Coordinates of N, CA and C and ligand atoms in Angstrom, one line a residue:
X1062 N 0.8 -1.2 0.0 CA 0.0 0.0 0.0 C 0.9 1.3 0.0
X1063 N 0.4 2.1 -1.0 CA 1.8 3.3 -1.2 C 0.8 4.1 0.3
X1064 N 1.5 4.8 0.7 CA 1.6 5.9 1.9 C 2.0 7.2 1.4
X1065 N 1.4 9.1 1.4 CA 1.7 9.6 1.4 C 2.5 10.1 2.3
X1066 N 3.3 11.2 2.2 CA 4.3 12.2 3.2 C 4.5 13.4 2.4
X1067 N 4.6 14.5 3.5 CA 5.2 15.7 2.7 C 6.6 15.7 3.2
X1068 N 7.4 16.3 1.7 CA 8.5 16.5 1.7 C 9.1 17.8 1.9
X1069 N 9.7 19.0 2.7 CA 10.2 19.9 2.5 C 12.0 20.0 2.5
X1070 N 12.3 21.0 1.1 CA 13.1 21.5 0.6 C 13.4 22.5 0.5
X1071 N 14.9 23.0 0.1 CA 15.1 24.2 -0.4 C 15.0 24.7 -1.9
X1072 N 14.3 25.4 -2.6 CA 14.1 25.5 -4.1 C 15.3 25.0 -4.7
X1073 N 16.2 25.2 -4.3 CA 17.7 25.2 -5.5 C 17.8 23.5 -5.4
X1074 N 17.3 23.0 -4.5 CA 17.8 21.5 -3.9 C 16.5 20.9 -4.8
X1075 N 15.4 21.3 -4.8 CA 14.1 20.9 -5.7 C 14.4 20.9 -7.1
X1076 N 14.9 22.2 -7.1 CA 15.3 22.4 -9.1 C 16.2 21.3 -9.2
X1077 N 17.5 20.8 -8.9 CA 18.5 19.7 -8.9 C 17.6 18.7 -9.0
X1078 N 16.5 18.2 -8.5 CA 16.2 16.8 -8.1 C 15.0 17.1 -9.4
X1079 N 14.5 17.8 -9.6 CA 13.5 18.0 -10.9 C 14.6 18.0 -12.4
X1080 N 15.8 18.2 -12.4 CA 16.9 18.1 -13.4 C 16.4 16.8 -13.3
X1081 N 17.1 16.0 -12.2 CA 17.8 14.9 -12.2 C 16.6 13.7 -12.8
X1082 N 15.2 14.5 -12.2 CA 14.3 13.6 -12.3 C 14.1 13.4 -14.7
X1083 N 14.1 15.0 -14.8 CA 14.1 15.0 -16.9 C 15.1 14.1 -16.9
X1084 N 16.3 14.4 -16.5 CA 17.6 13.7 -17.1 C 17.5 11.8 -17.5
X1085 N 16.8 11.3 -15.7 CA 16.7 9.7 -16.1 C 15.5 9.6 -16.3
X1086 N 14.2 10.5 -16.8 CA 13.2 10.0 -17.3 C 12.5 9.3 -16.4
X1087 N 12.5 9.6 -14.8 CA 10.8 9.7 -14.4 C 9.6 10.2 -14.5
X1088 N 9.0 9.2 -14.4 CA 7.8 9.7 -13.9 C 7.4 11.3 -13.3
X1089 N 7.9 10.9 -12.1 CA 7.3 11.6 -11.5 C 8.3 11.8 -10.1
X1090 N 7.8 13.0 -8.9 CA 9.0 12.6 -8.0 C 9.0 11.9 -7.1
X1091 N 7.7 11.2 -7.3 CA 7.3 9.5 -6.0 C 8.3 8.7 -6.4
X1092 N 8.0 8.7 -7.7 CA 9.3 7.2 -8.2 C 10.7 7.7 -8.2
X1093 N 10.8 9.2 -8.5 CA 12.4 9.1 -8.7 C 12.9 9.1 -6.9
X1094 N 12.0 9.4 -6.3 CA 12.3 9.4 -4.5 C 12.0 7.7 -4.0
X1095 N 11.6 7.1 -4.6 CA 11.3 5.7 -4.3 C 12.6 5.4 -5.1
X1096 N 12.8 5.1 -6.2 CA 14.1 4.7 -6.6 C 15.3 4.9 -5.9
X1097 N 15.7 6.3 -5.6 CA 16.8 7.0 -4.5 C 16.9 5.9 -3.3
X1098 N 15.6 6.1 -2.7 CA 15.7 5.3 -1.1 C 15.8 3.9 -1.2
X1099 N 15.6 2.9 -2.2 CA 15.7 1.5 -2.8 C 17.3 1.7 -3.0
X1100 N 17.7 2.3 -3.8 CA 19.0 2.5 -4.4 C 20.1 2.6 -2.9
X1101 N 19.8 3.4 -2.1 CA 20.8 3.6 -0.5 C 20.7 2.8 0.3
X1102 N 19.5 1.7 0.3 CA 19.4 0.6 0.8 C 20.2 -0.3 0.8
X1103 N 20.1 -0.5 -0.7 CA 21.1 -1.3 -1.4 C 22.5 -1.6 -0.8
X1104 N 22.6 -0.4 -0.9 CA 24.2 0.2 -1.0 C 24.5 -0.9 0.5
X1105 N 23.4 -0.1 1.7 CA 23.7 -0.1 3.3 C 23.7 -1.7 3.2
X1106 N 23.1 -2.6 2.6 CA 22.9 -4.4 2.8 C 24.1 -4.4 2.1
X1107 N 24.7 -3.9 1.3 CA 26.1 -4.5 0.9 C 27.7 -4.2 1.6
X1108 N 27.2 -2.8 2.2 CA 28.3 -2.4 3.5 C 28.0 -3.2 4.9
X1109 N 26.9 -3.7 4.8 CA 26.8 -4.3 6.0 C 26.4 -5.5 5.8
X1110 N 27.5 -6.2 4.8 CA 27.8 -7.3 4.8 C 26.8 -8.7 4.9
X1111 N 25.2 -8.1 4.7 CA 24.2 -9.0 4.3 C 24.0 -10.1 3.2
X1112 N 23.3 -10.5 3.1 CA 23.2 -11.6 1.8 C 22.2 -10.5 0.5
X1113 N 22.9 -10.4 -0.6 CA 22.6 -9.8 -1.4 C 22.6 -10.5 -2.6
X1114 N 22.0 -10.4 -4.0 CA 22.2 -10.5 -5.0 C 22.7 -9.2 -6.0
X1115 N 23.7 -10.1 -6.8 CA 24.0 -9.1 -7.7 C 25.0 -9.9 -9.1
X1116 N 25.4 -9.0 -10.3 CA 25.7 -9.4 -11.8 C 26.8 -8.8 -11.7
X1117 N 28.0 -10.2 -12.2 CA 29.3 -9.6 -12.3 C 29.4 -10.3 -13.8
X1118 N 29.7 -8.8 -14.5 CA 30.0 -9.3 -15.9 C 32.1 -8.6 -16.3
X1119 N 32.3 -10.2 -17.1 CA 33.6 -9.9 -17.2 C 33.8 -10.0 -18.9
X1120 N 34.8 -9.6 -19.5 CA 35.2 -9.3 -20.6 C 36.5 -9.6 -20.8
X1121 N 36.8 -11.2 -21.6 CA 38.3 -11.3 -21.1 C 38.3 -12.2 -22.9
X1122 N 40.2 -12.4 -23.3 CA 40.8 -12.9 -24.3 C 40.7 -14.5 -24.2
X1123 N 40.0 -15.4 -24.8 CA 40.0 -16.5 -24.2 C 41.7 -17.2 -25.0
X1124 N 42.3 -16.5 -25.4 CA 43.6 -17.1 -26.2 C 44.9 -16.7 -25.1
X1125 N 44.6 -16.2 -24.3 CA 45.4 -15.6 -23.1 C 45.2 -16.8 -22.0
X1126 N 46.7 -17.4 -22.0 CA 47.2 -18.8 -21.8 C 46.4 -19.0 -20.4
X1127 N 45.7 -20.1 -20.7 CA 44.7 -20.6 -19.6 C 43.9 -19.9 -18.6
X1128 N 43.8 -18.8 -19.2 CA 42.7 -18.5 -18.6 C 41.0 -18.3 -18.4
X1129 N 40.8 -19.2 -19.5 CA 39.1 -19.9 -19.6 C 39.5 -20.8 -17.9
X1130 N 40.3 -21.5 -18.2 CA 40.3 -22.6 -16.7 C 40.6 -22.1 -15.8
X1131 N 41.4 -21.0 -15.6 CA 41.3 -20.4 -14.5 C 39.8 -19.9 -13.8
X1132 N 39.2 -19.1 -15.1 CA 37.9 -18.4 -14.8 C 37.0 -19.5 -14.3
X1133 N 37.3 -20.8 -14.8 CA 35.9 -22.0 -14.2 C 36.4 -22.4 -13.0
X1134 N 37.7 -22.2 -13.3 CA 38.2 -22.7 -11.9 C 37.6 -22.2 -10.2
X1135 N 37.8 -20.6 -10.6 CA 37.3 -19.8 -9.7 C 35.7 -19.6 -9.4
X1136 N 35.0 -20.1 -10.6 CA 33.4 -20.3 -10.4 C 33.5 -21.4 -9.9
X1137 N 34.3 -22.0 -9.6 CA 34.1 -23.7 -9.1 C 33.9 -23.4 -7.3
X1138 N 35.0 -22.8 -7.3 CA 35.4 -22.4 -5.6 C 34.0 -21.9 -5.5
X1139 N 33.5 -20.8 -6.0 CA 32.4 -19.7 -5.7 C 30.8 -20.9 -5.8
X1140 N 31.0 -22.2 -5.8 CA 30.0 -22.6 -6.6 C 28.7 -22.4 -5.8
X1141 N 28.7 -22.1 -4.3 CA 27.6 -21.8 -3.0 C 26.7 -20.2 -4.0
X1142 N 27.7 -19.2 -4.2 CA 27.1 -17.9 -4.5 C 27.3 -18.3 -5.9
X1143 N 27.1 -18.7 -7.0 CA 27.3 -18.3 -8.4 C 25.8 -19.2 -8.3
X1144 N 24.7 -18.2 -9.0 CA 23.3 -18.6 -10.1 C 23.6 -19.4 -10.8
X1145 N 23.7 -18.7 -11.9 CA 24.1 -18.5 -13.2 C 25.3 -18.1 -14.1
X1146 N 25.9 -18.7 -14.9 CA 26.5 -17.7 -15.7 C 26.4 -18.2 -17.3
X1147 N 26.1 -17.2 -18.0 CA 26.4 -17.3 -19.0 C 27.4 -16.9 -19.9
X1148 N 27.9 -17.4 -21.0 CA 29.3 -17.1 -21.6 C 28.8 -16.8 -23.2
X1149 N 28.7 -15.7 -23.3 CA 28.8 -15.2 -25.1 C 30.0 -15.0 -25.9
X1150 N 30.4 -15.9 -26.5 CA 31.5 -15.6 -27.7 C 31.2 -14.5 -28.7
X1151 N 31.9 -13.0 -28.1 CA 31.8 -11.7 -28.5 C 32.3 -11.4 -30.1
X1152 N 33.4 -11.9 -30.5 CA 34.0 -12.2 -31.5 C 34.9 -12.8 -31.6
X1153 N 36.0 -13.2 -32.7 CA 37.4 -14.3 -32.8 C 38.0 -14.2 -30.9
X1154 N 38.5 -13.2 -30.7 CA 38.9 -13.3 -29.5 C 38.6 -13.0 -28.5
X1155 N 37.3 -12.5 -28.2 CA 36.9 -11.8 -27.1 C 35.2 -12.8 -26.6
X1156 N 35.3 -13.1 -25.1 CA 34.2 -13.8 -24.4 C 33.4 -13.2 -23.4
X1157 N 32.4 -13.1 -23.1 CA 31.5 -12.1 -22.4 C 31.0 -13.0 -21.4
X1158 N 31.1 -12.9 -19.8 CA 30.5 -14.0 -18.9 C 30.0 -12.8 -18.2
X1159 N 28.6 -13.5 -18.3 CA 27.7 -12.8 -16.7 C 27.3 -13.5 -16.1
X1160 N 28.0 -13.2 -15.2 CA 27.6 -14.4 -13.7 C 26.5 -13.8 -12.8
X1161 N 25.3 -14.3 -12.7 CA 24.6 -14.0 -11.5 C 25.1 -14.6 -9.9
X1162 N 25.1 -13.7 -9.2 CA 25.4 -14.4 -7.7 C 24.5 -13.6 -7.2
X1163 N 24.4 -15.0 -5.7 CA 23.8 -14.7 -3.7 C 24.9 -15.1 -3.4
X1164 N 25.0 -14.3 -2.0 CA 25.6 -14.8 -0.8 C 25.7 -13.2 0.3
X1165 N 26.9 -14.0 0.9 CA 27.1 -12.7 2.0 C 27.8 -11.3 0.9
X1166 N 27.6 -10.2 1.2 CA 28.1 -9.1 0.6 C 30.1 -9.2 0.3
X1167 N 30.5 -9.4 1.6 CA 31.6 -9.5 1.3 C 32.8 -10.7 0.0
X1168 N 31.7 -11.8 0.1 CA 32.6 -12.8 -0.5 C 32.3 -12.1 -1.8
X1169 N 30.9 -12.0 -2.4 CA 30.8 -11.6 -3.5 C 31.6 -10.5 -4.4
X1170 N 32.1 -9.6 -3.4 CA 32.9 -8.7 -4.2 C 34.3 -9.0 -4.1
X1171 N 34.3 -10.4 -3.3 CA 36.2 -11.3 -3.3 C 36.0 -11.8 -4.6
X1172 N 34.6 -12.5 -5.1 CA 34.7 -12.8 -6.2 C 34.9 -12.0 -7.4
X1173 N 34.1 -11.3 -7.3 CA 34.2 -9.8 -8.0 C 35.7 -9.6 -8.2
X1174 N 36.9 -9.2 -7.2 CA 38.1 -8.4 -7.2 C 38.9 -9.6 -8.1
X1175 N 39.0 -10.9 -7.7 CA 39.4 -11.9 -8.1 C 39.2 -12.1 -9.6
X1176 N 38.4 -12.2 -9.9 CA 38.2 -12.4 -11.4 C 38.8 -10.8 -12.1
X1177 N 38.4 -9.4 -11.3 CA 38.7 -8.4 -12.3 C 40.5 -8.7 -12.5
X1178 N 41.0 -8.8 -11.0 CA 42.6 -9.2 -11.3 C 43.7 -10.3 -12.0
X1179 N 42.5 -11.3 -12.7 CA 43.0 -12.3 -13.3 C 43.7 -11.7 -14.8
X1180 N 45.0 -11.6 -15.2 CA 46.0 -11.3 -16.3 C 44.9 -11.6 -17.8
X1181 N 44.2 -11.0 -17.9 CA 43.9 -10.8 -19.5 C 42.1 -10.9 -19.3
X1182 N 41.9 -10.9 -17.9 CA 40.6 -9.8 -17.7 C 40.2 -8.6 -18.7
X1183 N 39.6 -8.0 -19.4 CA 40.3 -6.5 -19.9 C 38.4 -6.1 -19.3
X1184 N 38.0 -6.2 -19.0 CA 36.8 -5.1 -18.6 C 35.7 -6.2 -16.9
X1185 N 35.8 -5.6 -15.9 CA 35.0 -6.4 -15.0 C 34.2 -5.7 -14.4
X1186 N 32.7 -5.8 -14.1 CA 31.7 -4.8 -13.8 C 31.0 -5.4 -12.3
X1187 N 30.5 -5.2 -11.6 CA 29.7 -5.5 -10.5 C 28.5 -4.7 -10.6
X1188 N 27.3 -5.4 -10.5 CA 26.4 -4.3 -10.1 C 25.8 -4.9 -9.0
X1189 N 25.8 -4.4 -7.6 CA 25.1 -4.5 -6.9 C 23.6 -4.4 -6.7
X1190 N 22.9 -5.8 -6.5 CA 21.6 -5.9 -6.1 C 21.3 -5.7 -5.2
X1191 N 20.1 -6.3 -4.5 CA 19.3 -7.1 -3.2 C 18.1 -8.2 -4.0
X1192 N 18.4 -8.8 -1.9 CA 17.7 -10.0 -2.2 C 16.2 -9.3 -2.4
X1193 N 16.1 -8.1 -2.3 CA 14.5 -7.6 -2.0 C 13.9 -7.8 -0.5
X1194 N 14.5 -8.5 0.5 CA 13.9 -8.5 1.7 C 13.7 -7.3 2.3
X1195 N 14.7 -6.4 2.4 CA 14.5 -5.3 3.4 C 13.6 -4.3 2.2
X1196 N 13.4 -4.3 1.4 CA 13.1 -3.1 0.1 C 11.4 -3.3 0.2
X1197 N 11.0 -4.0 1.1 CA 9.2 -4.2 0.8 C 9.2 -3.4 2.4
Ligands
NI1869 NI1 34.0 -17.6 -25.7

């Protein structure tokens, strides 16, 4: 059940958040204020080391000496938090994996640092989810 509130601001702090709201195309300023406080949530279950989901997409040379087996290798360790991953052959030399993971906040971004530091990685992304528990 949505709940109203009044919100007060300073005009110059309104005009910025009425930018911000044209700029990514809300609605309106319920959703772009519901998105914001979903969004810091997020943030706070992954500093505080909760069980979170989230997509680590990497971008690496699979002709760069063993390290396809390395990379399975390392989903192998991770196999508690890894969903999903899928692997797109981007072109002759280049392979696209996005891994879905759960688990606790911290291991996930060991996984995360791990893979970005593996020798012929060339692009590694994290986006931080949630499991959605605290967000209802
Ligand atoms: Ni490939």
């Amino acid at each position: 059940m949505l709940k109203r509130f009044t919100v007060s601001m300073e005009d110059s702090l309104l005009d910025d958040f009425d930018t911000f709201i044209r700029e990514h195309r809300y609605q309106n300023r319920s959703e772009a204020l519901r998105d914001l406080i979903r969004n810091r949530i997020i943030e706070k279950e992954w500093q505080a080391e909760k069980d979170v989901m989230g997509v680590i997409s990497i971008v690496y040379d699979h002709h760069q000496h063993q390290l396809q087996e390395k990379v399975t290798e390392l989903q192998h360790d991770f196999h508690n938090e890894i969903v999903s991953t899928t692997h797109v052959h981007m072109d002759h030399d280049n392979c696209l994996e996005v891994i879905i993971v759960r688990g606790k906040a911290g291991v996930i971004r060991n996984l995360a640092d791990s893979l970005r530091a593996m020798r012929g990685v060339r692009n590694s992304n994290l986006t931080m989810g949630s499991t959605g528990i605290d967000l209802h």
